[in-house]
mmCIF file of C-alpha atoms in Angstrom:
data_model
loop_
_atom_site.group_PDB
_atom_site.id
_atom_site.type_symbol
_atom_site.label_atom_id
_atom_site.label_comp_id
_atom_site.label_asym_id
_atom_site.label_seq_id
_atom_site.Cartn_x
_atom_site.Cartn_y
_atom_site.Cartn_z
ATOM 1 C CA UNK A 1 -10.365 5.756 7.861
ATOM 2 C CA UNK A 2 -11.948 9.210 7.943
ATOM 3 C CA UNK A 3 -15.382 7.795 7.161
ATOM 4 C CA UNK A 4 -15.115 5.316 10.033
ATOM 5 C CA UNK A 5 -13.568 7.804 12.431
ATOM 6 C CA UNK A 6 -16.292 10.372 11.753
ATOM 7 C CA UNK A 7 -19.031 7.802 12.188
ATOM 8 C CA UNK A 8 -20.202 8.047 8.573
ATOM 9 C CA UNK A 9 -19.872 4.251 8.191
ATOM 10 C CA UNK A 10 -19.567 1.460 10.757
ATOM 11 C CA UNK A 11 -16.912 -0.648 9.015
ATOM 12 C CA UNK A 12 -14.391 -0.049 6.224
ATOM 13 C CA UNK A 13 -11.288 -1.625 4.747
ATOM 14 C CA UNK A 14 -8.079 0.319 4.190
ATOM 15 C CA UNK A 15 -4.613 -0.414 2.825
ATOM 16 C CA UNK A 16 -1.819 -0.406 3.794
ATOM 17 C CA UNK A 17 -2.445 -1.300 7.425
ATOM 18 C CA UNK A 18 0.486 0.738 8.776
ATOM 19 C CA UNK A 19 -1.074 3.994 7.580
ATOM 20 C CA UNK A 20 -3.840 3.630 10.170
ATOM 21 C CA UNK A 21 -1.389 4.470 12.953
ATOM 22 C CA UNK A 22 -1.126 8.084 11.756
ATOM 23 C CA UNK A 23 -4.908 8.486 11.903
ATOM 24 C CA UNK A 24 -5.057 6.951 15.361
ATOM 25 C CA UNK A 25 -2.283 9.147 16.740
ATOM 26 C CA UNK A 26 -2.953 12.353 14.792
ATOM 27 C CA UNK A 27 0.207 12.408 12.679
ATOM 28 C CA UNK A 28 0.846 13.816 9.210
ATOM 29 C CA UNK A 29 -2.344 14.485 7.293
ATOM 30 C CA UNK A 30 -4.357 13.599 10.391
ATOM 31 C CA UNK A 31 -2.709 16.190 12.662
ATOM 32 C CA UNK A 32 -5.820 18.385 12.535
ATOM 33 C CA UNK A 33 -8.311 15.522 12.862
ATOM 34 C CA UNK A 34 -7.150 12.435 14.687
ATOM 35 C CA UNK A 35 -9.300 9.373 15.304
ATOM 36 C CA UNK A 36 -8.310 7.810 18.639
ATOM 37 C CA UNK A 37 -11.468 5.678 18.687
ATOM 38 C CA UNK A 38 -10.410 3.620 15.650
ATOM 39 C CA UNK A 39 -10.349 -0.107 16.377
ATOM 40 C CA UNK A 40 -9.397 -3.098 14.238
ATOM 41 C CA UNK A 41 -11.514 -6.116 13.365
ATOM 42 C CA UNK A 42 -8.725 -8.001 11.585
ATOM 43 C CA UNK A 43 -6.142 -7.995 8.826
ATOM 44 C CA UNK A 44 -6.364 -9.614 5.402
ATOM 45 C CA UNK A 45 -2.752 -10.145 4.296
ATOM 46 C CA UNK A 46 -1.442 -8.735 1.030
ATOM 47 C CA UNK A 47 2.309 -8.526 0.413
ATOM 48 C CA UNK A 48 2.662 -5.272 -1.465
ATOM 49 C CA UNK A 49 5.082 -2.407 -2.036
ATOM 50 C CA UNK A 50 4.936 1.164 -3.323
ATOM 51 C CA UNK A 51 7.478 1.423 -6.146
ATOM 52 C CA UNK A 52 9.004 4.235 -8.185
ATOM 53 C CA UNK A 53 9.914 3.341 -11.769
ATOM 54 C CA UNK A 54 11.182 5.316 -14.769
ATOM 55 C CA UNK A 55 11.540 4.203 -18.378
ATOM 56 C CA UNK A 56 14.936 2.728 -19.231
ATOM 57 C CA UNK A 57 15.313 5.155 -22.139
ATOM 58 C CA UNK A 58 15.940 7.915 -19.586
ATOM 59 C CA UNK A 59 19.106 6.173 -18.390
ATOM 60 C CA UNK A 60 18.291 6.877 -14.745
ATOM 61 C CA UNK A 61 18.915 4.242 -12.062
ATOM 62 C CA UNK A 62 18.881 6.178 -8.773
ATOM 63 C CA UNK A 63 17.209 9.174 -7.162
ATOM 64 C CA UNK A 64 20.587 10.935 -7.198
ATOM 65 C CA UNK A 65 20.730 10.570 -10.987
ATOM 66 C CA UNK A 66 17.112 11.715 -11.213
ATOM 67 C CA UNK A 67 17.860 14.897 -9.245
ATOM 68 C CA UNK A 68 20.932 15.592 -11.371
ATOM 69 C CA UNK A 69 19.138 15.044 -14.677
ATOM 70 C CA UNK A 70 15.848 16.805 -13.771
ATOM 71 C CA UNK A 71 13.959 15.272 -16.735
ATOM 72 C CA UNK A 72 10.489 16.442 -17.723
ATOM 73 C CA UNK A 73 8.740 13.289 -16.565
ATOM 74 C CA UNK A 74 5.201 12.320 -17.430
ATOM 75 C CA UNK A 75 4.496 10.507 -14.165
ATOM 76 C CA UNK A 76 1.446 8.350 -13.497
ATOM 77 C CA UNK A 77 0.216 7.918 -9.933
ATOM 78 C CA UNK A 78 -2.905 8.331 -7.816
ATOM 79 C CA UNK A 79 -4.514 11.625 -6.899
ATOM 80 C CA UNK A 80 -3.095 13.340 -3.821
ATOM 81 C CA UNK A 81 -6.440 14.367 -2.315
ATOM 82 C CA UNK A 82 -5.759 13.624 1.356
ATOM 83 C CA UNK A 83 -7.735 10.384 1.133
ATOM 84 C CA UNK A 84 -6.009 8.185 -1.452
ATOM 85 C CA UNK A 85 -3.059 6.549 0.292
ATOM 86 C CA UNK A 86 -1.134 5.953 -2.935
ATOM 87 C CA UNK A 87 -1.297 9.624 -3.868
ATOM 88 C CA UNK A 88 -0.350 10.635 -0.341
ATOM 89 C CA UNK A 89 2.615 8.247 -0.210
ATOM 90 C CA UNK A 90 3.805 9.123 -3.730
ATOM 91 C CA UNK A 91 3.775 12.824 -2.864
ATOM 92 C CA UNK A 92 5.765 12.275 0.337
ATOM 93 C CA UNK A 93 8.333 9.976 -1.289
ATOM 94 C CA UNK A 94 8.928 12.275 -4.268
ATOM 95 C CA UNK A 95 9.007 15.499 -2.258
ATOM 96 C CA UNK A 96 11.361 14.112 0.385
ATOM 97 C CA UNK A 97 13.557 12.713 -2.403
ATOM 98 C CA UNK A 98 13.966 16.164 -3.969
ATOM 99 C CA UNK A 99 11.861 15.422 -7.052
ATOM 100 C CA UNK A 100 9.765 18.254 -8.527
ATOM 101 C CA UNK A 101 7.734 16.855 -11.423
ATOM 102 C CA UNK A 102 5.936 20.029 -12.508
ATOM 103 C CA UNK A 103 8.840 22.287 -11.530
ATOM 104 C CA UNK A 104 11.063 20.366 -13.933
ATOM 105 C CA UNK A 105 8.548 20.894 -16.743
ATOM 106 C CA UNK A 106 6.869 17.498 -16.366
ATOM 107 C CA UNK A 107 3.286 16.370 -15.925
ATOM 108 C CA UNK A 108 1.356 14.394 -13.322
ATOM 109 C CA UNK A 109 -1.226 11.942 -14.645
ATOM 110 C CA UNK A 110 -3.424 11.293 -11.610
ATOM 111 C CA UNK A 111 -6.090 8.618 -11.276
ATOM 112 C CA UNK A 112 -7.770 6.723 -8.475
ATOM 113 C CA UNK A 113 -6.557 3.158 -9.026
ATOM 114 C CA UNK A 114 -3.449 1.390 -10.355
ATOM 115 C CA UNK A 115 -5.097 0.099 -13.529
ATOM 116 C CA UNK A 116 -5.354 3.540 -15.144
ATOM 117 C CA UNK A 117 -1.809 4.450 -14.097
ATOM 118 C CA UNK A 118 -0.397 1.242 -15.539
ATOM 119 C CA UNK A 119 -2.293 1.864 -18.766
ATOM 120 C CA UNK A 120 -0.716 5.331 -19.033
ATOM 121 C CA UNK A 121 2.734 3.715 -19.048
ATOM 122 C CA UNK A 122 1.770 0.791 -21.253
ATOM 123 C CA UNK A 123 0.202 3.066 -23.872
ATOM 124 C CA UNK A 124 3.064 5.591 -23.859
ATOM 125 C CA UNK A 125 1.345 8.531 -22.166
ATOM 126 C CA UNK A 126 3.659 8.244 -19.133
ATOM 127 C CA UNK A 127 7.355 7.429 -18.841
ATOM 128 C CA UNK A 128 7.392 7.093 -15.053
ATOM 129 C CA UNK A 129 5.087 5.686 -12.392
ATOM 130 C CA UNK A 130 4.716 5.595 -8.609
ATOM 131 C CA UNK A 131 2.241 2.956 -7.501
ATOM 132 C CA UNK A 132 1.454 -0.239 -5.613
ATOM 133 C CA UNK A 133 -0.367 -3.501 -6.448
ATOM 134 C CA UNK A 134 2.965 -4.885 -7.657
ATOM 135 C CA UNK A 135 1.538 -8.397 -8.023
ATOM 136 C CA UNK A 136 -0.667 -7.355 -10.957
ATOM 137 C CA UNK A 137 0.382 -8.947 -14.296
ATOM 138 C CA UNK A 138 0.896 -5.599 -16.099
ATOM 139 C CA UNK A 139 3.860 -4.909 -13.816
ATOM 140 C CA UNK A 140 5.643 -7.950 -15.273
ATOM 141 C CA UNK A 141 5.119 -6.618 -18.772
ATOM 142 C CA UNK A 142 6.194 -3.069 -17.927
ATOM 143 C CA UNK A 143 9.034 -4.151 -15.663
ATOM 144 C CA UNK A 144 11.089 -5.248 -18.659
ATOM 145 C CA UNK A 145 11.320 -1.626 -19.807
ATOM 146 C CA UNK A 146 11.547 0.212 -16.482
ATOM 147 C CA UNK A 147 14.249 1.007 -13.939
ATOM 148 C CA UNK A 148 13.045 0.729 -10.353
ATOM 149 C CA UNK A 149 14.543 3.326 -8.012
ATOM 150 C CA UNK A 150 15.503 2.397 -4.473
ATOM 151 C CA UNK A 151 14.115 4.908 -1.973
ATOM 152 C CA UNK A 152 17.022 6.449 -0.096
ATOM 153 C CA UNK A 153 17.511 5.441 3.515
ATOM 154 C CA UNK A 154 17.121 8.937 4.976
ATOM 155 C CA UNK A 155 13.758 9.253 3.234
ATOM 156 C CA UNK A 156 12.588 5.887 4.561
ATOM 157 C CA UNK A 157 13.807 6.798 8.050
ATOM 158 C CA UNK A 158 11.932 10.100 7.951
ATOM 159 C CA UNK A 159 8.686 8.487 6.807
ATOM 160 C CA UNK A 160 8.870 5.990 9.643
ATOM 161 C CA UNK A 161 9.720 8.620 12.243
ATOM 162 C CA UNK A 162 7.004 11.050 11.134
ATOM 163 C CA UNK A 163 4.180 8.677 10.149
ATOM 164 C CA UNK A 164 5.172 5.155 11.312
ATOM 165 C CA UNK A 165 5.309 4.043 7.652
ATOM 166 C CA UNK A 166 7.637 1.012 7.443
ATOM 167 C CA UNK A 167 10.100 0.104 4.706
ATOM 168 C CA UNK A 168 10.404 -3.261 2.964
ATOM 169 C CA UNK A 169 12.390 -5.040 0.273
ATOM 170 C CA UNK A 170 11.351 -6.031 -3.233
ATOM 171 C CA UNK A 171 13.163 -9.317 -3.846
ATOM 172 C CA UNK A 172 15.586 -10.132 -6.662
ATOM 173 C CA UNK A 173 13.787 -10.772 -9.970
ATOM 174 C CA UNK A 174 10.347 -9.924 -8.607
ATOM 175 C CA UNK A 175 10.335 -7.679 -11.650
ATOM 176 C CA UNK A 176 12.130 -9.174 -14.687
ATOM 177 C CA UNK A 177 15.885 -8.764 -14.353
ATOM 178 C CA UNK A 178 15.592 -6.343 -11.435
ATOM 179 C CA UNK A 179 17.864 -6.652 -8.411
ATOM 180 C CA UNK A 180 16.444 -6.368 -4.878
ATOM 181 C CA UNK A 181 15.766 -2.852 -3.614
ATOM 182 C CA UNK A 182 14.218 -1.097 -0.607
ATOM 183 C CA UNK A 183 11.099 0.999 -0.788
ATOM 184 C CA UNK A 184 7.933 1.745 1.167
ATOM 185 C CA UNK A 185 5.924 -1.183 2.511
ATOM 186 C CA UNK A 186 2.325 -1.133 1.283
ATOM 187 C CA UNK A 187 1.122 -4.422 2.715
ATOM 188 C CA UNK A 188 -2.152 -5.770 4.047
ATOM 189 C CA UNK A 189 -5.802 -4.750 4.238
ATOM 190 C CA UNK A 190 -7.064 -3.581 7.623
ATOM 191 C CA UNK A 191 -10.736 -3.943 8.544
ATOM 192 C CA UNK A 192 -11.611 -0.980 10.756
ATOM 193 C CA UNK A 193 -14.431 0.155 12.999
ATOM 194 C CA UNK A 194 -14.837 2.394 16.049
ATOM 195 C CA UNK A 195 -14.745 1.495 19.713
ATOM 196 C CA UNK A 196 -18.510 2.073 20.003
ATOM 197 C CA UNK A 197 -19.464 -0.783 17.647
ATOM 198 C CA UNK A 198 -21.475 -3.418 19.536
ATOM 199 C CA UNK A 199 -19.258 -6.190 20.919
ATOM 200 C CA UNK A 200 -21.328 -9.024 19.474
ATOM 201 C CA UNK A 201 -21.199 -7.487 15.989
ATOM 202 C CA UNK A 202 -17.428 -6.986 16.203
ATOM 203 C CA UNK A 203 -17.041 -10.603 17.301
ATOM 204 C CA UNK A 204 -19.234 -11.789 14.412
ATOM 205 C CA UNK A 205 -17.203 -9.898 11.794
ATOM 206 C CA UNK A 206 -13.920 -11.236 13.162
ATOM 207 C CA UNK A 207 -15.410 -14.761 13.227
ATOM 208 C CA UNK A 208 -16.466 -14.451 9.586
ATOM 209 C CA UNK A 209 -12.979 -13.246 8.596
ATOM 210 C CA UNK A 210 -11.301 -16.156 10.337
ATOM 211 C CA UNK A 211 -13.743 -19.027 9.995
ATOM 212 C CA UNK A 212 -14.830 -18.515 6.378
ATOM 213 C CA UNK A 213 -11.366 -17.605 5.096
ATOM 214 C CA UNK A 214 -11.474 -20.499 2.600
ATOM 215 C CA UNK A 215 -14.095 -18.536 0.636
ATOM 216 C CA UNK A 216 -11.615 -15.689 0.140
ATOM 217 C CA UNK A 217 -8.693 -18.037 -0.519
ATOM 218 C CA UNK A 218 -10.640 -19.906 -3.167
ATOM 219 C CA UNK A 219 -10.778 -16.808 -5.353
ATOM 220 C CA UNK A 220 -6.973 -16.664 -5.580
ATOM 221 C CA UNK A 221 -5.762 -20.270 -5.577
ATOM 222 C CA UNK A 222 -5.039 -20.096 -9.312
ATOM 223 C CA UNK A 223 -2.279 -17.569 -8.509
ATOM 224 C CA UNK A 224 0.992 -18.121 -6.673
ATOM 225 C CA UNK A 225 0.769 -16.591 -3.179
ATOM 226 C CA UNK A 226 3.471 -14.003 -3.928
ATOM 227 C CA UNK A 227 1.585 -12.948 -7.092
ATOM 228 C CA UNK A 228 -1.843 -12.862 -5.482
ATOM 229 C CA UNK A 229 -3.792 -9.762 -4.351
ATOM 230 C CA UNK A 230 -4.446 -11.732 -1.150
ATOM 231 C CA UNK A 231 -1.484 -13.614 0.320
ATOM 232 C CA UNK A 232 -2.784 -17.032 1.274
ATOM 233 C CA UNK A 233 -3.064 -19.304 3.195
ATOM 234 C CA UNK A 234 -4.830 -17.053 5.665
ATOM 235 C CA UNK A 235 -3.975 -17.637 9.320
ATOM 236 C CA UNK A 236 -6.626 -16.396 11.802
ATOM 237 C CA UNK A 237 -4.008 -15.882 14.508
ATOM 238 C CA UNK A 238 -1.925 -13.485 12.409
ATOM 239 C CA UNK A 239 -5.109 -11.870 11.066
ATOM 240 C CA UNK A 240 -5.619 -10.702 14.646
ATOM 241 C CA UNK A 241 -2.200 -8.986 14.814
ATOM 242 C CA UNK A 242 -3.092 -5.390 13.979
ATOM 243 C CA UNK A 243 -1.229 -2.045 14.139
ATOM 244 C CA UNK A 244 -4.150 -0.374 15.955
ATOM 245 C CA UNK A 245 -5.938 -1.854 18.983
ATOM 246 C CA UNK A 246 -8.406 -4.634 18.344
ATOM 247 C CA UNK A 247 -12.031 -3.968 19.152
ATOM 248 C CA UNK A 248 -12.783 -5.919 22.379
ATOM 249 C CA UNK A 249 -15.388 -8.015 20.574
ATOM 250 C CA UNK A 250 -12.906 -8.963 17.845
ATOM 251 C CA UNK A 251 -10.194 -9.587 20.440
ATOM 252 C CA UNK A 252 -12.493 -12.103 22.121
ATOM 253 C CA UNK A 253 -12.511 -14.155 18.910
ATOM 254 C CA UNK A 254 -8.767 -13.985 18.217
ATOM 255 C CA UNK A 255 -7.741 -14.583 21.846
ATOM 256 C CA UNK A 256 -9.697 -17.831 21.895
ATOM 257 C CA UNK A 257 -7.807 -19.280 18.933
ATOM 258 C CA UNK A 258 -5.155 -21.937 19.497
ATOM 259 C CA UNK A 259 -1.640 -20.780 18.712
ATOM 260 C CA UNK A 260 -0.671 -21.426 15.088
#
């Protein structure tokens, strides 16, 4: 979002879509550098969540128990560098939940993507994780040995009030034997540009997203939609429903579509 907003690139993709609102309005980490000229070209749906999990050996099932126990966790997550949304969200969730990893004598294992973080847990270097991409197969393997912590309602309310970050539910048995719980929504990819992109180019990108969607879908048809990095079937009408204003050129494409 910063690269687009600063004009360093013309188009970029970001996830989750809801986080773009803070950049548009100058909230949170964007309070000193807002980007009111951000415009959307479309959404590629991905049903995802940010989850907090600790190893079952710790005997911890809630954030209240975590605060009481204050274990020296070795926690895997993404780097909190002001750019990586996972690292940013993990920091906010843990801090607002009263969790102090290093203050309790623990260690943060920070990487860019979920694959390294999941490997830290799988190979025993970490006994806790905060991450997204919950549809990836390694989560099903690790989920058998982890307790997933529901984010407390006051924390979720504060994140929505301050940053417009929405909450969502992880359904029963999405992870093996795990009951439904609430956490931070981390859904959807947003294709972004600025208001000064040429209208015909914005229209063309939106057209490609909507009219060649079968090319994207074809890469994921071997997976169930709820276990796929892209939630198919793609619907061009809903792909045009974005949390930041559509670029006028993109809006021209989506507004001409018949209702689904």
